[in-house]
Short mmCIF file of C-alpha atoms and ligand atoms in Angstrom, two decimals:
data_model
loop_
_atom_site.label_atom_id
_atom_site.label_comp_id
_atom_site.label_asym_id
_atom_site.label_seq_id
_atom_site.Cartn_x
_atom_site.Cartn_y
_atom_site.Cartn_z
CA MET A 602 -12.23 44.00 121.46
CA THR A 603 -10.51 44.27 118.02
CA ARG A 604 -12.18 41.78 115.57
CA SER A 605 -10.59 38.81 114.37
CA PRO A 606 -9.67 39.04 110.43
CA ILE A 607 -11.70 36.74 108.20
CA ILE A 608 -9.48 34.33 107.63
CA ALA A 609 -9.54 32.18 103.92
CA ARG A 610 -8.06 29.46 102.88
CA THR A 611 -10.01 29.22 99.28
CA LEU A 612 -11.00 30.81 96.20
CA SER A 613 -14.29 30.58 97.14
CA SER A 614 -14.22 31.84 100.47
CA LEU A 615 -11.91 34.46 99.51
CA HIS A 616 -14.30 35.76 96.83
CA ARG A 617 -16.61 36.06 99.39
CA ALA A 618 -14.77 37.69 102.12
CA ARG A 619 -13.44 40.18 99.03
CA ALA A 620 -17.21 40.65 98.31
CA GLU A 621 -18.41 41.37 101.23
CA LEU A 622 -15.05 44.17 101.91
CA GLY A 623 -15.84 46.15 98.88
CA LYS A 624 -19.24 47.00 99.77
CA ARG A 625 -19.98 50.54 99.94
CA ASN A 626 -17.54 51.22 97.32
CA ALA A 627 -14.67 50.61 100.05
CA THR A 628 -10.90 50.78 99.25
CA ILE A 629 -9.01 47.63 99.94
CA ALA A 630 -5.41 47.76 100.23
CA LEU A 631 -3.58 44.24 99.63
CA VAL A 632 -0.21 43.38 101.97
CA PRO A 633 1.60 40.72 100.86
CA THR A 634 3.91 38.92 103.03
CA MET A 635 5.23 35.70 103.47
CA GLY A 636 4.41 35.54 107.09
CA ALA A 637 7.04 35.09 110.11
CA LEU A 638 5.66 38.89 110.23
CA HIS A 639 8.05 41.53 112.03
CA ASP A 640 6.97 45.18 112.57
CA GLY A 641 8.41 45.71 109.01
CA HIS A 642 5.38 44.44 107.59
CA VAL A 643 3.62 45.78 110.48
CA SER A 644 4.06 49.29 108.98
CA LEU A 645 3.16 48.13 106.03
CA VAL A 646 0.27 47.42 107.52
CA ARG A 647 -0.33 50.97 109.62
CA PHE A 648 0.31 52.45 105.93
CA ALA A 649 -1.85 50.59 103.96
CA LYS A 650 -4.97 51.39 107.08
CA ARG A 651 -4.18 55.14 106.64
CA ARG A 652 -4.90 55.05 103.09
CA ALA A 653 -7.52 52.27 102.60
CA LYS A 654 -10.73 51.33 104.12
CA LYS A 655 -9.96 47.94 104.64
CA VAL A 656 -6.99 45.92 104.58
CA ALA A 657 -5.96 42.47 103.34
CA VAL A 658 -2.91 40.45 104.43
CA SER A 659 -1.52 37.76 102.11
CA ILE A 660 0.53 35.13 103.91
CA PHE A 661 1.84 32.73 101.42
CA VAL A 662 5.43 31.03 101.04
CA ASN A 663 5.75 31.11 97.95
CA PRO A 664 7.76 28.18 96.26
CA ALA A 665 8.07 29.43 92.48
CA GLN A 666 10.68 32.29 94.01
CA PHE A 667 12.86 29.86 96.16
CA ALA A 668 15.47 28.19 94.36
CA ALA A 669 16.23 24.62 94.84
CA HIS A 670 18.87 25.36 96.92
CA GLU A 671 17.38 27.48 98.75
CA ASP A 672 15.27 28.01 102.16
CA LEU A 673 11.99 27.16 101.32
CA GLY A 674 11.84 23.97 103.86
CA SER A 675 13.61 26.02 106.70
CA TYR A 676 11.65 28.99 106.15
CA PRO A 677 10.21 30.15 109.52
CA ARG A 678 6.54 30.03 109.88
CA THR A 679 4.85 31.83 112.81
CA TRP A 680 1.14 31.75 112.19
CA LYS A 681 -0.08 32.04 115.32
CA GLU A 682 1.80 35.64 116.09
CA ASP A 683 1.05 36.52 112.63
CA ILE A 684 -2.73 35.86 113.38
CA ALA A 685 -2.27 37.78 116.62
CA ARG A 686 -0.40 40.48 115.82
CA LEU A 687 -2.40 41.40 112.57
CA THR A 688 -5.54 41.01 114.62
CA ASP A 689 -4.32 43.92 116.88
CA GLU A 690 -3.79 46.02 113.61
CA GLY A 691 -7.27 45.70 112.68
CA VAL A 692 -6.58 44.07 109.37
CA ASP A 693 -9.51 42.72 107.75
CA LEU A 694 -8.88 40.17 105.85
CA VAL A 695 -5.99 37.69 105.93
CA TRP A 696 -5.60 35.60 102.56
CA ASN A 697 -3.58 31.89 103.15
CA PRO A 698 -3.92 29.44 100.54
CA ASP A 699 -1.63 26.40 100.01
CA VAL A 700 -0.09 25.98 97.88
CA LYS A 701 -1.62 23.73 95.88
CA THR A 702 -4.81 26.23 95.65
CA MET A 703 -2.37 28.48 94.45
CA TYR A 704 -0.71 26.15 91.91
CA PRO A 705 -2.74 23.83 91.33
CA ASP A 706 -2.09 20.08 88.53
CA GLY A 707 -1.16 21.28 85.16
CA PHE A 708 -0.56 25.03 86.28
CA ALA A 709 2.16 26.29 83.67
CA THR A 710 2.45 29.77 83.61
CA ARG A 711 5.39 32.08 84.62
CA ILE A 712 5.33 35.94 84.03
CA ALA A 713 8.92 37.08 82.65
CA PRO A 714 9.32 40.59 83.92
CA GLU A 715 11.93 42.49 82.20
CA GLY A 716 13.50 45.83 82.39
CA PRO A 717 14.14 46.29 85.87
CA ALA A 718 14.12 42.85 86.95
CA LEU A 719 16.97 42.23 84.65
CA ALA A 720 19.41 44.99 86.18
CA GLY A 721 21.55 42.42 87.14
CA LEU A 722 21.37 43.12 90.65
CA GLU A 723 19.12 40.26 93.00
CA ASP A 724 18.07 38.43 89.03
CA LYS A 725 22.06 38.21 88.53
CA PHE A 726 22.22 35.85 92.11
CA ARG A 727 18.64 34.93 91.53
CA PRO A 728 17.37 34.17 88.78
CA HIS A 729 14.74 31.99 89.32
CA PHE A 730 13.03 34.76 91.62
CA PHE A 731 11.72 37.52 89.92
CA GLY A 732 9.68 35.57 87.59
CA GLY A 733 8.30 33.60 90.25
CA VAL A 734 7.63 37.21 92.54
CA ALA A 735 6.55 38.27 89.50
CA THR A 736 3.70 35.27 88.81
CA VAL A 737 2.46 35.28 92.88
CA VAL A 738 1.83 38.77 92.66
CA THR A 739 0.41 39.05 89.66
CA LYS A 740 -2.39 36.12 90.93
CA LEU A 741 -2.53 37.53 94.37
CA PHE A 742 -3.91 40.66 92.72
CA THR A 743 -6.38 38.76 90.58
CA GLN A 744 -7.29 36.95 93.51
CA VAL A 745 -7.77 39.73 95.63
CA ARG A 746 -8.66 42.59 93.43
CA PRO A 747 -7.29 44.97 95.50
CA ASP A 748 -7.14 49.09 94.48
CA MET A 749 -3.91 49.71 95.66
CA ALA A 750 -1.07 46.85 97.44
CA PHE A 751 1.69 48.05 99.72
CA PHE A 752 5.82 46.54 98.85
CA GLY A 753 8.64 47.37 101.49
CA GLU A 754 11.69 49.73 100.18
CA LYS A 755 13.89 46.74 102.01
CA ASP A 756 13.16 44.74 98.43
CA PHE A 757 14.26 47.69 96.35
CA GLN A 758 14.38 45.76 93.38
CA GLN A 759 11.31 43.89 93.94
CA LEU A 760 8.89 47.06 94.28
CA LYS A 761 10.43 48.82 90.74
CA VAL A 762 9.06 44.99 89.27
CA VAL A 763 6.21 45.02 90.72
CA THR A 764 5.18 48.49 90.14
CA ARG A 765 6.30 48.28 86.42
CA MET A 766 4.27 44.55 85.90
CA ALA A 767 1.46 46.47 87.67
CA ARG A 768 1.45 49.10 84.97
CA ASP A 769 2.39 46.95 81.98
CA LEU A 770 -0.39 44.73 82.46
CA ASP A 771 -3.05 47.21 83.57
CA LEU A 772 -3.48 45.31 86.84
CA GLY A 773 -6.04 48.79 87.89
CA VAL A 774 -3.19 48.05 91.16
CA LYS A 775 -1.49 51.08 92.08
CA VAL A 776 2.03 50.01 94.20
CA ILE A 777 2.82 52.09 96.65
CA GLY A 778 6.53 51.72 98.68
CA GLY A 779 7.09 51.84 102.66
CA ALA A 780 10.81 52.57 104.11
CA ILE A 781 12.55 50.36 105.69
CA ILE A 782 12.27 49.24 109.45
CA ARG A 783 15.10 48.92 111.20
CA GLU A 784 16.44 47.49 114.54
CA ARG A 785 17.50 49.89 116.58
CA ASP A 786 21.64 49.40 115.39
CA GLY A 787 20.62 49.30 111.88
CA LEU A 788 20.24 46.33 110.94
CA ALA A 789 16.97 45.83 108.19
CA MET A 790 14.45 44.11 109.62
CA SER A 791 13.86 40.38 107.98
CA SER A 792 12.40 37.29 108.51
CA ARG A 793 15.69 35.84 107.85
CA ASN A 794 17.55 37.84 110.67
CA VAL A 795 16.35 34.56 112.83
CA TYR A 796 18.52 31.88 110.96
CA LEU A 797 21.50 34.21 112.53
CA SER A 798 23.59 33.19 115.48
CA PRO A 799 24.63 35.81 117.80
CA ASP A 800 28.30 36.68 116.45
CA GLU A 801 26.50 36.78 113.17
CA ARG A 802 23.70 39.17 114.29
CA ARG A 803 26.41 41.54 116.02
CA THR A 804 28.66 41.22 112.12
CA ALA A 805 25.06 42.23 109.98
CA THR A 806 25.20 45.84 111.34
CA VAL A 807 28.53 46.11 109.06
CA LEU A 808 25.74 46.43 105.82
CA PHE A 809 23.57 49.07 107.10
CA ARG A 810 27.23 51.17 108.73
CA THR A 811 29.04 50.37 105.22
CA LEU A 812 25.57 52.05 103.64
CA LYS A 813 25.90 54.90 105.44
CA GLU A 814 29.98 55.49 105.10
CA THR A 815 29.48 55.01 101.23
CA SER A 816 26.79 57.54 101.00
CA LYS A 817 28.72 59.87 103.15
CA ARG A 818 31.57 59.73 100.84
CA LEU A 819 29.82 60.09 97.68
CA ARG A 820 27.93 62.80 99.43
CA ALA A 821 31.25 64.61 100.39
CA GLY A 822 32.58 64.69 96.61
CA ASP A 823 34.79 60.58 96.94
CA ASP A 824 34.82 58.98 93.48
CA VAL A 825 32.21 56.28 92.76
CA LYS A 826 34.41 53.63 92.12
CA THR A 827 36.63 54.18 94.45
CA ALA A 828 33.64 54.37 97.62
CA LEU A 829 32.30 51.43 96.82
CA SER A 830 35.16 49.47 96.40
CA ASP A 831 35.75 50.33 99.76
CA GLY A 832 33.07 49.34 101.12
CA ALA A 833 33.19 45.94 99.26
CA ASP A 834 36.27 45.23 101.49
CA ALA A 835 34.92 46.45 104.26
CA ILE A 836 31.86 43.87 104.35
CA SER A 837 34.39 41.13 103.00
CA LYS A 838 36.22 42.17 106.10
CA ALA A 839 33.61 41.73 108.64
CA GLY A 840 33.11 37.86 107.31
CA PHE A 841 30.51 38.53 104.25
CA VAL A 842 30.52 36.63 101.05
CA LEU A 843 29.37 39.77 99.24
CA ASP A 844 26.82 39.49 96.73
CA TYR A 845 27.17 42.98 95.35
CA LEU A 846 27.45 46.79 96.75
CA GLU A 847 25.87 48.47 93.96
CA ALA A 848 25.53 52.74 93.35
CA ARG A 849 22.23 52.65 90.91
CA HIS A 850 20.00 55.08 89.81
CA ALA A 851 16.53 55.30 92.43
CA GLU A 852 13.91 55.32 89.35
CA THR A 853 15.56 53.15 86.19
CA LEU A 854 18.68 50.77 88.34
CA ALA A 855 20.32 51.70 86.04
CA PRO A 856 24.48 52.04 86.68
CA ILE A 857 25.87 55.63 87.53
CA SER A 858 28.74 57.38 87.37
CA SER A 859 28.33 60.08 90.65
CA LEU A 860 25.59 62.03 92.26
CA ASN A 861 25.05 64.10 89.59
CA ASP A 862 23.17 60.81 87.16
CA GLY A 863 20.31 61.19 89.29
CA PRO A 864 18.21 60.34 92.49
CA VAL A 865 20.74 57.59 93.80
CA ARG A 866 20.67 54.16 95.84
CA LEU A 867 23.21 52.07 97.07
CA LEU A 868 21.85 48.33 97.46
CA VAL A 869 23.67 46.20 99.33
CA ALA A 870 23.46 41.39 99.09
CA ALA A 871 25.72 39.52 101.47
CA LYS A 872 26.15 36.21 103.08
CA ILE A 873 26.87 35.68 106.50
CA GLY A 874 27.34 31.88 106.83
CA THR A 875 24.49 30.02 105.40
CA THR A 876 21.91 33.68 105.73
CA ARG A 877 21.93 36.28 102.65
CA LEU A 878 21.24 39.76 103.88
CA ILE A 879 19.99 42.75 101.36
CA ASP A 880 20.02 46.37 102.50
CA ASN A 881 19.52 49.64 100.37
CA ILE A 882 19.67 53.25 101.44
CA LYS A 883 19.33 56.77 99.37
CA ALA A 884 22.59 58.11 98.26
P1 LIG B 2023 8.18 39.09 103.03
O1 LIG B 2023 7.15 38.54 103.80
O2 LIG B 2023 9.42 38.87 103.24
O3 LIG B 2023 8.08 38.72 101.39
O4 LIG B 2023 7.95 40.79 102.88
C1 LIG B 2023 6.51 40.91 102.30
C2 LIG B 2023 6.90 42.78 102.17
O5 LIG B 2023 7.22 43.58 103.63
C3 LIG B 2023 7.81 42.70 101.06
O6 LIG B 2023 6.92 43.63 100.61
C4 LIG B 2023 9.07 43.09 102.07
O7 LIG B 2023 9.94 44.14 101.28
C5 LIG B 2023 8.62 44.05 102.98
N1 LIG B 2023 9.13 43.86 103.82
C6 LIG B 2023 9.84 43.18 104.27
N2 LIG B 2023 11.46 43.79 105.71
C7 LIG B 2023 10.86 44.49 105.86
C8 LIG B 2023 11.26 45.87 106.77
N3 LIG B 2023 12.71 45.69 107.15
N4 LIG B 2023 11.09 47.17 106.26
C9 LIG B 2023 9.84 47.75 105.61
N5 LIG B 2023 9.25 46.66 104.56
C10 LIG B 2023 9.68 45.21 104.41
#
């Protein structure tokens, strides 16, 4: 039988649990999540277990990264199932603060990441987003004090932002990226996929298919602009409202004009109905 993780909801219980886990210099990994866990989160937990002696998972739906018109109120919450999965995975600690614990009255500090956070991708459509992510991740790192933290490539720009920030602020946490986990038909797993109607769910596979097709064309030597514009058309025709389909340098996120410009990542964000989906692949 696997042991249930310690569940900490206050800073004092977190600090007690942290002291316990860190005994005999055990390495500690943190996997930050907003809950509604799926196989993508679980793959990060498994990755973390291979690299560290102890694994902590945070579950916190962070109001600071949602704009007023976004889905904070309806974001899926599946606490019981989440704890069952984390117990099965042998997770040691779940950090589940409430909003008041994370942002007490009078809270007045916000991290303003630049560089990859201003690449003109997610930041262009969710201007409040990376400030909220950077602030909460900094707090999670200083609260839990992990040796390493695992983030999914699913949120590719976020992974770059957090990696840069951990270095810039000497947070002492090694940021490690995990591959995107997909449904059988290619749709990237996301807690938000539950919002999709059956029709939208079928259409949603267009994103991954278009990324793959665009990548194939670029590798065959097609012009980048033309391939992206054809891809954008295919996504729009399928019924999405496209935010962006872009080819960027995989490290700097700078725009590229040819595959020779470096390791290239193709990134997409688009809305179907009221659900906004993102995805990316290596070109
Ligand atoms: P979220 O709960 O959506 O904030 O995601 C928590 C972490 O899981 C983030 O680092 C995400 O990038 C990662 N993640 C979300 N979906 C996937 C996926 N399909 N594959 C791999 N990692 C993922």
